[in-house]
XYZ file of C-alpha atoms in Angstrom:
572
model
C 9.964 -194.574 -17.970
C 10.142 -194.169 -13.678
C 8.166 -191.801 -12.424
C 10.484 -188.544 -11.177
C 8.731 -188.556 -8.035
C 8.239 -191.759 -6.020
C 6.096 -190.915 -3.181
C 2.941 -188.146 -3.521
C 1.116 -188.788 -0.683
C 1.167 -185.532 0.296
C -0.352 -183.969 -2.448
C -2.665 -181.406 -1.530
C -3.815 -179.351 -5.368
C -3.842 -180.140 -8.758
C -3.652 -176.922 -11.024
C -3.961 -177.698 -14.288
C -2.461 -175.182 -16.878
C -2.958 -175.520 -20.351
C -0.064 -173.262 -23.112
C -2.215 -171.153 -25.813
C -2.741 -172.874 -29.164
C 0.819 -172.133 -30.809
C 3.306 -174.305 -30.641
C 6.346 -172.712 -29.397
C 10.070 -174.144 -29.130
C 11.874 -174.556 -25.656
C 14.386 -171.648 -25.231
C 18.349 -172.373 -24.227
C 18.308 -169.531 -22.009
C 19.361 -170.107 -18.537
C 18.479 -167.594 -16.303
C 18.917 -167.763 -12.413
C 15.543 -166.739 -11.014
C 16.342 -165.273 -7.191
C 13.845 -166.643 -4.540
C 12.422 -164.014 -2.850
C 12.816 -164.138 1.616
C 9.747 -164.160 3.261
C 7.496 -161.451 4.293
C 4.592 -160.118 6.025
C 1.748 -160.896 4.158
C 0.013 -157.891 1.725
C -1.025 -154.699 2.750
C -3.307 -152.142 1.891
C -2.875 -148.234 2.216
C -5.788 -145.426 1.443
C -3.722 -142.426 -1.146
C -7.380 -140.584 -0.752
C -10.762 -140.143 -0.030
C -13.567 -138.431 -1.567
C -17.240 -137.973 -2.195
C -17.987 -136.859 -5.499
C -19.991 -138.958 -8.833
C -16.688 -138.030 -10.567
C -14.252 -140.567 -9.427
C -12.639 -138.239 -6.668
C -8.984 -139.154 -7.077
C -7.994 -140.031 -11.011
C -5.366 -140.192 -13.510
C -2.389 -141.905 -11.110
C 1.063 -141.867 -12.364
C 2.906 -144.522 -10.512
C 6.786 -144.278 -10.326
C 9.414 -146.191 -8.853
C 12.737 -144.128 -7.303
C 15.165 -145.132 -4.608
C 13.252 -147.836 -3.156
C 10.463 -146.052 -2.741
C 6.528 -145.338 -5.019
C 5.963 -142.093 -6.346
C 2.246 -141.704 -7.016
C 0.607 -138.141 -8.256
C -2.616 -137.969 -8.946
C -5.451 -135.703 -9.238
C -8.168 -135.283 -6.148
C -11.030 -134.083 -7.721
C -12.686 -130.734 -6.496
C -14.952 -129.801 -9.328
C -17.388 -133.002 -10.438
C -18.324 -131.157 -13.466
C -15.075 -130.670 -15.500
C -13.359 -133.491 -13.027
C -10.720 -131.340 -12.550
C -8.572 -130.295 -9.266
C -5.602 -130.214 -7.007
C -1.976 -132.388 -7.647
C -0.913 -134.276 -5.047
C 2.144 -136.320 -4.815
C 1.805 -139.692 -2.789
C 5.116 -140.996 -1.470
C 5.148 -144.774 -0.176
C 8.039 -146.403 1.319
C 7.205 -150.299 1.689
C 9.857 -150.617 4.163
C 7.984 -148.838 6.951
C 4.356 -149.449 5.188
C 3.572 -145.650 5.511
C 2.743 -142.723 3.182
C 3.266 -139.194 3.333
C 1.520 -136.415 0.567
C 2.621 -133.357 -0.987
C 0.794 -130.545 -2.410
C 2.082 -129.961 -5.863
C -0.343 -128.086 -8.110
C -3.031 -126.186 -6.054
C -4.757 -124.375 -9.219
C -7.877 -126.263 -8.718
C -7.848 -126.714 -12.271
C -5.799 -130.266 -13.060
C -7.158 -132.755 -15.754
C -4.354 -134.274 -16.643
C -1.561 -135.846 -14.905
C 1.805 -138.110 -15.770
C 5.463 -138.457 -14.173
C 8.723 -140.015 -14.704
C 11.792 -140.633 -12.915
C 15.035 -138.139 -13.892
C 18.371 -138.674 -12.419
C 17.964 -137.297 -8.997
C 14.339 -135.921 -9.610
C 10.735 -136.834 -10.600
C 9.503 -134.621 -13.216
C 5.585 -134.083 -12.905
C 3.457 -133.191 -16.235
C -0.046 -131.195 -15.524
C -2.297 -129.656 -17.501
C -4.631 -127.237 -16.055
C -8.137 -126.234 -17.842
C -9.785 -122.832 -16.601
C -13.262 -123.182 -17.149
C -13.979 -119.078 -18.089
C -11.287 -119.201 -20.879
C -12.285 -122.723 -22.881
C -8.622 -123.539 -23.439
C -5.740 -126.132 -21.563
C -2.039 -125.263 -20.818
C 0.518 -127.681 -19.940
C 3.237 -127.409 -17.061
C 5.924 -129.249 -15.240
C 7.263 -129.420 -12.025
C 10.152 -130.833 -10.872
C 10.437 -132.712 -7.683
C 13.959 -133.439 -5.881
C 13.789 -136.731 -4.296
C 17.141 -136.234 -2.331
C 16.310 -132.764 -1.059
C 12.496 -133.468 -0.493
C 12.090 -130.427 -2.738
C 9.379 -129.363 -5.145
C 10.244 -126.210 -7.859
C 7.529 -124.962 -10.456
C 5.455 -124.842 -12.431
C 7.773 -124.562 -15.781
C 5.357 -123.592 -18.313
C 5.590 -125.974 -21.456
C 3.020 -124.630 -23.868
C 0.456 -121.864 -22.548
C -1.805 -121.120 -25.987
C -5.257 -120.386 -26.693
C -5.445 -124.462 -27.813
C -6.230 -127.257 -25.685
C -2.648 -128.866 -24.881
C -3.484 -132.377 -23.271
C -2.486 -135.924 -22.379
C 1.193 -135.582 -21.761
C 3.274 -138.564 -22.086
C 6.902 -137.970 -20.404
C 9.728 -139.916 -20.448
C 13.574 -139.184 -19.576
C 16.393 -140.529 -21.336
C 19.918 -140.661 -18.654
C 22.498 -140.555 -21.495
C 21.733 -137.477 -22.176
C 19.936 -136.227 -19.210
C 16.829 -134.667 -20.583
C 13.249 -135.006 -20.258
C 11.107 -135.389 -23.180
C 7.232 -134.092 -23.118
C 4.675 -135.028 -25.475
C 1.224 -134.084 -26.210
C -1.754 -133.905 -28.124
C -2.687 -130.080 -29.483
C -5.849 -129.206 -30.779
C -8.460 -125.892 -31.075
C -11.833 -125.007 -32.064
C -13.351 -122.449 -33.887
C -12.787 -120.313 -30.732
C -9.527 -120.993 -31.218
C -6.978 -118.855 -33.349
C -7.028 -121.698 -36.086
C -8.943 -125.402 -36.020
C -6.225 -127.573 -35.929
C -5.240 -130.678 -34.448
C -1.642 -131.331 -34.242
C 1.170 -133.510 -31.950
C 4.254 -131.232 -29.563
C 6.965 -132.571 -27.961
C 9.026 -130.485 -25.612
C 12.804 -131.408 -24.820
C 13.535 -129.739 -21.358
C 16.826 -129.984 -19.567
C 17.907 -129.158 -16.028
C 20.442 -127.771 -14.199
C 19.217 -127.502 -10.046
C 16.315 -125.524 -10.074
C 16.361 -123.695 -13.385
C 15.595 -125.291 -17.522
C 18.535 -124.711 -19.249
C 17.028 -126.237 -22.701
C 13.530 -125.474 -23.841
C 13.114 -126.535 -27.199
C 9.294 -127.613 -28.654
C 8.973 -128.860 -31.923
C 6.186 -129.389 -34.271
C 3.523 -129.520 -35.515
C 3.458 -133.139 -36.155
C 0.321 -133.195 -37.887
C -2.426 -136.016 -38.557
C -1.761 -135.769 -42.185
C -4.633 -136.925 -44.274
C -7.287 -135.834 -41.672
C -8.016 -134.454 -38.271
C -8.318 -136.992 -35.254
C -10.404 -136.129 -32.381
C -9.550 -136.086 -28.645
C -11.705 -138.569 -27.822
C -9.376 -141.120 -30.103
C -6.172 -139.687 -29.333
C -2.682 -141.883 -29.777
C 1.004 -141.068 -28.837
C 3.638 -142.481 -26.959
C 7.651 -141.262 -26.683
C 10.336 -143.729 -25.436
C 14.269 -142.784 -24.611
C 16.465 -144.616 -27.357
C 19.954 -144.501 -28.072
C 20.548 -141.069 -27.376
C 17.549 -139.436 -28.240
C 13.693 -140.073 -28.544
C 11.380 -141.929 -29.964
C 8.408 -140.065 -30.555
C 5.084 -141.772 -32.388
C 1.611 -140.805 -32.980
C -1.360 -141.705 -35.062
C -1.830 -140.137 -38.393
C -5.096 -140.676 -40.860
C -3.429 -142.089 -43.968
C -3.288 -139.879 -47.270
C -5.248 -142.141 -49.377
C -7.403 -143.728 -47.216
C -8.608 -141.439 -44.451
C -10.717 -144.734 -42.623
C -6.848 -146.267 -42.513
C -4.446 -145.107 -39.272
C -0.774 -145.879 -38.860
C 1.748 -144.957 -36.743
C 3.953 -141.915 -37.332
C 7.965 -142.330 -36.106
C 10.611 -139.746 -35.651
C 13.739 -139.993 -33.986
C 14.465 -136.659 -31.991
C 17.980 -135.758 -31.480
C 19.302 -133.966 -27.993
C 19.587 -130.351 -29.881
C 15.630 -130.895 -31.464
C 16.361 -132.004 -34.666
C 14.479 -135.063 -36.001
C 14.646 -137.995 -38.515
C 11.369 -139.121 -39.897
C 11.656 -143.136 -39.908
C 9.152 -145.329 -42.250
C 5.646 -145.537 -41.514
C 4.312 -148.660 -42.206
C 0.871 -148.698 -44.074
C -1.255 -150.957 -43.088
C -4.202 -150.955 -45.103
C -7.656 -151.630 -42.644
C -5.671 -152.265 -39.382
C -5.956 -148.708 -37.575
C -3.254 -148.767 -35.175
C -2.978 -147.070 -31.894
C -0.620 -146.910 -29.148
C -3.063 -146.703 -25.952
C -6.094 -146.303 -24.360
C -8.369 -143.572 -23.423
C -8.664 -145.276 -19.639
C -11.983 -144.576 -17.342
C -12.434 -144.975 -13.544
C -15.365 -147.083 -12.870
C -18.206 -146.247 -11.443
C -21.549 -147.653 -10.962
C -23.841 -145.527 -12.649
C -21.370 -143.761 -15.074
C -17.882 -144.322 -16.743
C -16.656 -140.860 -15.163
C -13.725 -138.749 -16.686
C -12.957 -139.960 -20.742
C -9.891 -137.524 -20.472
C -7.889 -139.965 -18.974
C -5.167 -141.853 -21.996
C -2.425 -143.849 -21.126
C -0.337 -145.299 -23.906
C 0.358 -149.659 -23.391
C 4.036 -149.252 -23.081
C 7.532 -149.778 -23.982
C 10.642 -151.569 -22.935
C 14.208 -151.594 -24.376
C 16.118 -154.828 -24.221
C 19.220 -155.899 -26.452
C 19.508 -151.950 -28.320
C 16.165 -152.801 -29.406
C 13.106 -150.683 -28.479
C 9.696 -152.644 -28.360
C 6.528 -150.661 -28.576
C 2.613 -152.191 -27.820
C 0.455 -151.526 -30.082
C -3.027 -152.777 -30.929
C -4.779 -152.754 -34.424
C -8.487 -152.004 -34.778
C -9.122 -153.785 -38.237
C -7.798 -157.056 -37.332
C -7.324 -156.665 -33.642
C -4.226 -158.107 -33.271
C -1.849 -157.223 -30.381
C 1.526 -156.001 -32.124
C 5.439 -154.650 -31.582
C 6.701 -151.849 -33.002
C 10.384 -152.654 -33.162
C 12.847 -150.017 -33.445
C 16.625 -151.186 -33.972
C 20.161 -149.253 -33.309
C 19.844 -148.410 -36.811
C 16.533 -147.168 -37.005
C 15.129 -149.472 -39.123
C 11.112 -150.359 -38.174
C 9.445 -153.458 -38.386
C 6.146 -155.080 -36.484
C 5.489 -158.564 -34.716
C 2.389 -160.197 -34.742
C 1.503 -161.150 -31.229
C -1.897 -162.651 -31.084
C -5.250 -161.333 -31.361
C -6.243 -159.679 -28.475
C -6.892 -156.246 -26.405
C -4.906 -153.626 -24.102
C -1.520 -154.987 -24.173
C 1.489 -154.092 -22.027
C 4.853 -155.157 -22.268
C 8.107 -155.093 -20.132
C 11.373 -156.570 -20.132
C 13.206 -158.979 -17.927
C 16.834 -159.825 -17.799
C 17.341 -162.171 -21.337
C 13.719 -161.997 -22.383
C 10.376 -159.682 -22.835
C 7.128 -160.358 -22.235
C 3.816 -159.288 -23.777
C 0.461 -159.400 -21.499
C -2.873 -158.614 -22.983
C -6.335 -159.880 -23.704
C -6.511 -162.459 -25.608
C -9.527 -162.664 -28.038
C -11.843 -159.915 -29.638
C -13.828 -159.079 -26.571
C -12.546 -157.143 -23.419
C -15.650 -159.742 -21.469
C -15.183 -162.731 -22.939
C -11.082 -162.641 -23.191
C -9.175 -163.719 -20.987
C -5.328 -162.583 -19.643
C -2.163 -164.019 -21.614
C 1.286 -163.422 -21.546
C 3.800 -164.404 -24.618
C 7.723 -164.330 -23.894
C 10.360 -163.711 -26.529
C 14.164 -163.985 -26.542
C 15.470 -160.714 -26.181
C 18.338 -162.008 -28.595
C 16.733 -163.737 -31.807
C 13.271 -162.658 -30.887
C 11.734 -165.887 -30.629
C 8.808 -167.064 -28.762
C 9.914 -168.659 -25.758
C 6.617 -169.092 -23.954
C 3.485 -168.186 -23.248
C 1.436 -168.397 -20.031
C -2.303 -168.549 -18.977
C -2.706 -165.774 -16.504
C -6.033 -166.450 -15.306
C -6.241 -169.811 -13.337
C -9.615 -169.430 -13.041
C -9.680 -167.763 -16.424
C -13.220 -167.446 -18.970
C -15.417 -164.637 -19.862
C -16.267 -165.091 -16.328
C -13.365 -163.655 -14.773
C -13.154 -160.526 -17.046
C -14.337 -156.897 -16.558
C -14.397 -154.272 -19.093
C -12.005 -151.904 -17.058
C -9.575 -154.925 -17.315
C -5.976 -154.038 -18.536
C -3.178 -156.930 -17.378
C -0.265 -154.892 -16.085
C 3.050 -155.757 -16.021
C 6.179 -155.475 -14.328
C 9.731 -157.516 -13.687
C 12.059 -157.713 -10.778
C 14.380 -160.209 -9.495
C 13.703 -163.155 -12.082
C 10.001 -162.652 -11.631
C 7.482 -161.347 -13.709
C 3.772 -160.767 -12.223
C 0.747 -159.263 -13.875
C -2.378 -157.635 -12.130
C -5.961 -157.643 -13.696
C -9.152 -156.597 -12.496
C -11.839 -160.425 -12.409
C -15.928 -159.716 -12.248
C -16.526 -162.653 -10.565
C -15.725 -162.484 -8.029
C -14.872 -158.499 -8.029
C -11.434 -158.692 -7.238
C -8.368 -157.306 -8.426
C -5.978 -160.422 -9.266
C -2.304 -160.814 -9.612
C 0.006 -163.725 -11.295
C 3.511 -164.167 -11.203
C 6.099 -166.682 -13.323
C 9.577 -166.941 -13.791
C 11.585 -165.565 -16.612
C 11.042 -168.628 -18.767
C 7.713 -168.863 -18.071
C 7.973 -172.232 -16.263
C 7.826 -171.142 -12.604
C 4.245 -171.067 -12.356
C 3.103 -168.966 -9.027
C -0.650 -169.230 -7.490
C -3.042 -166.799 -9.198
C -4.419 -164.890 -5.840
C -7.334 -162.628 -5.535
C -4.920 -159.961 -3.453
C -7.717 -157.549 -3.551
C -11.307 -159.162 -2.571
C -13.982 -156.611 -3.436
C -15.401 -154.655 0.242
C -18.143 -153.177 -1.330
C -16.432 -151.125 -3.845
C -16.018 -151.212 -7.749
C -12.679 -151.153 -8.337
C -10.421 -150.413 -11.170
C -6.158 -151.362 -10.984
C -4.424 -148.562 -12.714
C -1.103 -149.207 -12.628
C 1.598 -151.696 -11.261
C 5.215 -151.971 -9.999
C 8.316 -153.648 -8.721
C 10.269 -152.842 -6.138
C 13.538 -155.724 -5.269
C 10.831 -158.464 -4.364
C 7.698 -156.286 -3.614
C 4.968 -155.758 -6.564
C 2.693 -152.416 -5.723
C -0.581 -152.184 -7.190
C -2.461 -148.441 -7.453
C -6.114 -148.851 -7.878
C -9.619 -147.095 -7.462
C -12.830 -147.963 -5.766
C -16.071 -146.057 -6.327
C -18.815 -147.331 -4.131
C -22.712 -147.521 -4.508
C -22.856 -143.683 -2.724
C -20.554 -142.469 -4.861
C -17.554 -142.746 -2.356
C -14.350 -142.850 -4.540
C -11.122 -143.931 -2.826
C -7.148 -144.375 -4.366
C -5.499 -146.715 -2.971
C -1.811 -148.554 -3.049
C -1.274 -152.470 -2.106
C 1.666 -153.948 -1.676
C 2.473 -157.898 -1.702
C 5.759 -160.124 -1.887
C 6.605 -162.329 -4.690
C 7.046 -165.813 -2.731
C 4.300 -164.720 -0.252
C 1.843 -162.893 -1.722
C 2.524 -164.720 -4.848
C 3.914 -168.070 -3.716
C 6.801 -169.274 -5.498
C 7.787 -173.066 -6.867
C 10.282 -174.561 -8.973
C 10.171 -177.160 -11.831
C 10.716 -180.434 -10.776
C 10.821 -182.507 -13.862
C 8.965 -182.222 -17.233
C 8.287 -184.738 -20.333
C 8.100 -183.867 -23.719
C 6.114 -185.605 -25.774
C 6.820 -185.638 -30.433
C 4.560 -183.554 -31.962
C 2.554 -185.620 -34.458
C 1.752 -188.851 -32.480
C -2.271 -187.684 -31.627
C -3.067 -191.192 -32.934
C -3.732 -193.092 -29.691
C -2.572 -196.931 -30.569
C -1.937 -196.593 -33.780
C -5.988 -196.024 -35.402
C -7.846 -193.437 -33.693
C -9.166 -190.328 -35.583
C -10.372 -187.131 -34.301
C -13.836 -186.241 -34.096
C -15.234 -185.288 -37.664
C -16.986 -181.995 -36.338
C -14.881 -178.583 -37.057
C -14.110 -177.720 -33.709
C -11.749 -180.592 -33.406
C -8.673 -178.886 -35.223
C -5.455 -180.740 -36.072
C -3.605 -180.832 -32.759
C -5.875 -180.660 -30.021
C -5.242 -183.905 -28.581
C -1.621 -183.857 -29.262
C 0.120 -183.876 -26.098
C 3.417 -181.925 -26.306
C 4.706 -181.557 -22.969
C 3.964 -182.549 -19.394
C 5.416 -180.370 -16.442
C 5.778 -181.083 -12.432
C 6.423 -177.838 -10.367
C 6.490 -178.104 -6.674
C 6.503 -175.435 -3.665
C 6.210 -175.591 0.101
C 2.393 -176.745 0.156
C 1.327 -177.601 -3.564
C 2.131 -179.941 -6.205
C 1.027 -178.388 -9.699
C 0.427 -179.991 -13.730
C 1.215 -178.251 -16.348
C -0.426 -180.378 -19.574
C 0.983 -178.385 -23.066
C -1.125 -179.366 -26.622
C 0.171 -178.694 -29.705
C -2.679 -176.531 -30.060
C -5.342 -175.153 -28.024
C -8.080 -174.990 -30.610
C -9.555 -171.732 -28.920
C -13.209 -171.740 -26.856
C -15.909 -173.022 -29.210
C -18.125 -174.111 -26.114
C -17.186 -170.973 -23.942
C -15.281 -173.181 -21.643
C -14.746 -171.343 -18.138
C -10.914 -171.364 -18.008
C -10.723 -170.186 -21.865
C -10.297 -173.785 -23.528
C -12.877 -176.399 -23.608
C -11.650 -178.880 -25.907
C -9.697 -180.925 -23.683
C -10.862 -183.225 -20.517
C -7.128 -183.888 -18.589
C -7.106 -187.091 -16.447
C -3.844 -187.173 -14.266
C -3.548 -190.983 -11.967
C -1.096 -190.726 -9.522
C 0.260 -193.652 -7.447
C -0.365 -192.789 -3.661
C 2.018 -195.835 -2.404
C 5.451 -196.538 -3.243
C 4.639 -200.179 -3.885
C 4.613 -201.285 -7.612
């Protein structure tokens, strides 16, 4: 067979990419990826400053309105309950400046979280006064046309400790949805612990529907705060609304609890699936780094949602067997899961025809590496799966490491934090998975430990929010912004070979290796991909099957030596 490409001479890289160990089918989806125009290159913007052990700015919510990034966040003023002021951080990447706003000035914020409404951002706190032992929950509501801020809207002001709200808004029916996690002490009018969720509607300035229900309970036992799970999506024309319960007969065993909440507070209770040994949970209880101390354990944020096709897709990850899951949700409320991989800390998003899963993959948050698996938003097939880490291996991992992810314009990219070197990372590929973009270090470390803690899209800008805590304690937030084609260089597909599955025979007579590592399909070469861009030429080499790490290799395989010969002349 001729070669695709005659000439090379002007080859400049070889990046090798190798799929993960499943073999996966080539989609028929055809999407038109748009090619970003070019930019300046990345820049870098301090949120805030501050000087305590306590990380001094925490608990970001990052959202995306009108072109613009919405980030409030918490600047610590008392270290020893890490608790202070609101501010809201407003970025607009078209001018590279930022402007803040004072929202909550209690002194007394622990918890933070945000969504986008209609015309508004609606802005969860909860507030935790020191001389009375107990937490109460608030909103405020934040106009983005008229630059105005109203509040606070009390949501639940009890002698219990009301914490980690998780918001979300659903626009068919124009009404917020707040969720959160309940619980008291003996100094409290009853032990309890116990999930709320409070639907709140809008008209201007004033709540025109108030309505709380629960208790949603923990059924067969009580969970603590420390180990807290919930997460509430917008579906059809309600809510989703899920939480961990301990299950009746086996109170080591959690699964997920689903209702679907209507727009007047009534709810259906759908399935929960039992699942004996796997402990679900639907997030993380996040902390800022720091170098002497992981500061603030109050911060959770749940691993995400996205809605693609009527179909609602929820990350979860299961203790017992620590596989990376989907709670799937269809038009008719039936509930089913899909076995990703194993791995930790996944996050998933949607794209135009697909959705795409990013987490660790393997058992250990150091030795794992970043993946990301893409399905067909219509049959729900595996498309394709990508290698986020170039440089990849236990290595390149840090235990504050959580692969975002976000989508715009044909593009998805990911952002992780690497150990070595300390830098914050970001990847980007095409819908498909076949337009492979340069894995950059956007962030190189100054000095400072850092922590990414959220990411978005905007057109063909990704943002990244992130933390630094230096060796004095110095805590900074900060907000980068790149362009996908810059920032993240783009290239297209060339040409690619596929190879029949089954032919790892060499001439006709050669065996594998008789040691265990050496699992069926290792050496069988499935396909063989040529992407080009304005600088690079890049490989792509896909085995039937990966066969995992046995010998720790650096860029998380280690089975596989790839030789690629290329002709330099034209001559035969």
């Amino acid at each position: 067979m001729s070669s695709p490409v005659a000439k090379v001479s002007y080859l400049l890289l070889l990046a090798i990419l190798v799929a993960p160990l499943v073999s996966y089918t080539a989609s028929t989806l055809a999407p038109t990826p748009i090619t970003p125009p070019a930019s300046t290159t990345g820049v870098t913007q301090e949120i805030q400053a501050g000087n305590y052990t306590y990380a001094a700015t925490i608990e970001p919510a990052i959202v995306v309105f009108g072109g613009k990034v919405y980030v409030p966040y918490i600047n610590v003023s008392n270290p020893t309950y890490a608790e202070g002021n609101v501010s809201l951080y407003v970025y607009d990447p078209a001018t590279n400046t930022g402007t803040q706003l004072a929202v909550d000035t209690s002194g007394l914020a622990i918890d933070v979280n945000a969504v986008a409404g209609k015309d508004s951002i609606l802005i969860a706190v909860t507030e935790f006064p020191s001389t009375t032992s107990y937490r109460d929950l608030y909103v405020y509501l934040y106009n983005v046309t008229e630059k105005k801020l109203v509040g606070p809207f009390t949501v639940s002001a009890t002698k219990y400790y009301e914490e980690y709200p998780v918001v979300a808004y659903n626009p068919i029916v124009d009404m917020y949805a707040v969720a959160y996690f309940l619980s008291g002490t003996k100094a409290s009018p009853l032990p309890i612990t116990q999930f709320n969720v409070t639907l709140l509607k809008f008209s201007g300035d004033t709540v025109v529907t108030n309505i709380t229900l629960g208790p949603f309970t923990t059924i067969g036992a009580n969970i603590s705060y420390t180990t807290v799970s919930l997460q509430i999506a917008p579906f059809l024309n309600g809510f989703v609304f899920m939480h961990q319960v301990v299950n009746n007969t086996d109170i080591t065993n959690r699964d997920i609890a689903i209702h679907f909440i209507k727009p007047d507070g009534s709810y259906v209770d759908l399935p929960t699936i039992v699942t004996p040994g796997e402990n679900e949970t639907l997030g993380d209880i996040r902390y800022i780094y720091n170098p002497t101390t992981q500061a603030n354990s109050t911060i959770y944020r749940p691993y995400g949602y996205t809605v693609i096709n009527n179909n609602l897709y929820v990350a979860v990850y299961a203790y017992g067997s620590g596989m990376v899951k989907l709670l799937k949700i269809t038009p008719t409320l039936t509930v089913s899961y899909i076995n990703v991989d194993v791995g930790l800390r996944p996050h998933v998003v949607s794209g135009q025809t697909t959705f795409a899963v990013a987490y660790i993959k393997g058992t250990s948050i150091t030795t794992g590496y970043p993946v990301a698996v893409i399905y067909d938003a219509r049959t729900g097939s595996v498309v394709n799966s990508v290698i986020l880490s170039a440089g990849g291996g236990s290595s390149f991992m840090s235990p504050q490491n959580m692969p975002f992810l976000s989508f715009s314009r044909g593009f998805y990219v990911s952002t992780w934090l690497a150990n070595n070197p300390s830098s914050i990372f970001a990847f980007a590929f095409d819908e498909l998975g076949s337009g492979v973009m340069v894995s950059s270090p956007i962030i190189p470390t100054t000095g400072f430990n850092m922590t990414p803690l959220g990411l978005r899209t905007i057109d063909s800008n990704f943002v990244v929010v992130y933390s630094g805590v230096n060796s004095t304690y110095t805590s900074t937030l900060n907000i980068y912004m790149g362009t996908i084609g810059v920032d993240l260089p783009t290239s297209t597909r060339v040409a690619v070979l596929y190879d029949p599955l089954g032919d790892d025979f060499g001439a006709g007579n050669i065996t594998y290796p008789t040691a265990d590592v050496f699992k069926p399909g290792v050496f069988d070469l499935k396909a063989f991909y040529l992407y080009q861009d304005s600088d690079y030429w890049y490989f792509k080499i896909q085995v039937n099957n990966l066969g995992d790490n046995p010998w720790s290799g650096p860029a998380g395989f280690c089975l596989q030596y790839i030789h690629i010969y290329i002709r330099t002349t034209a001559e035969m």
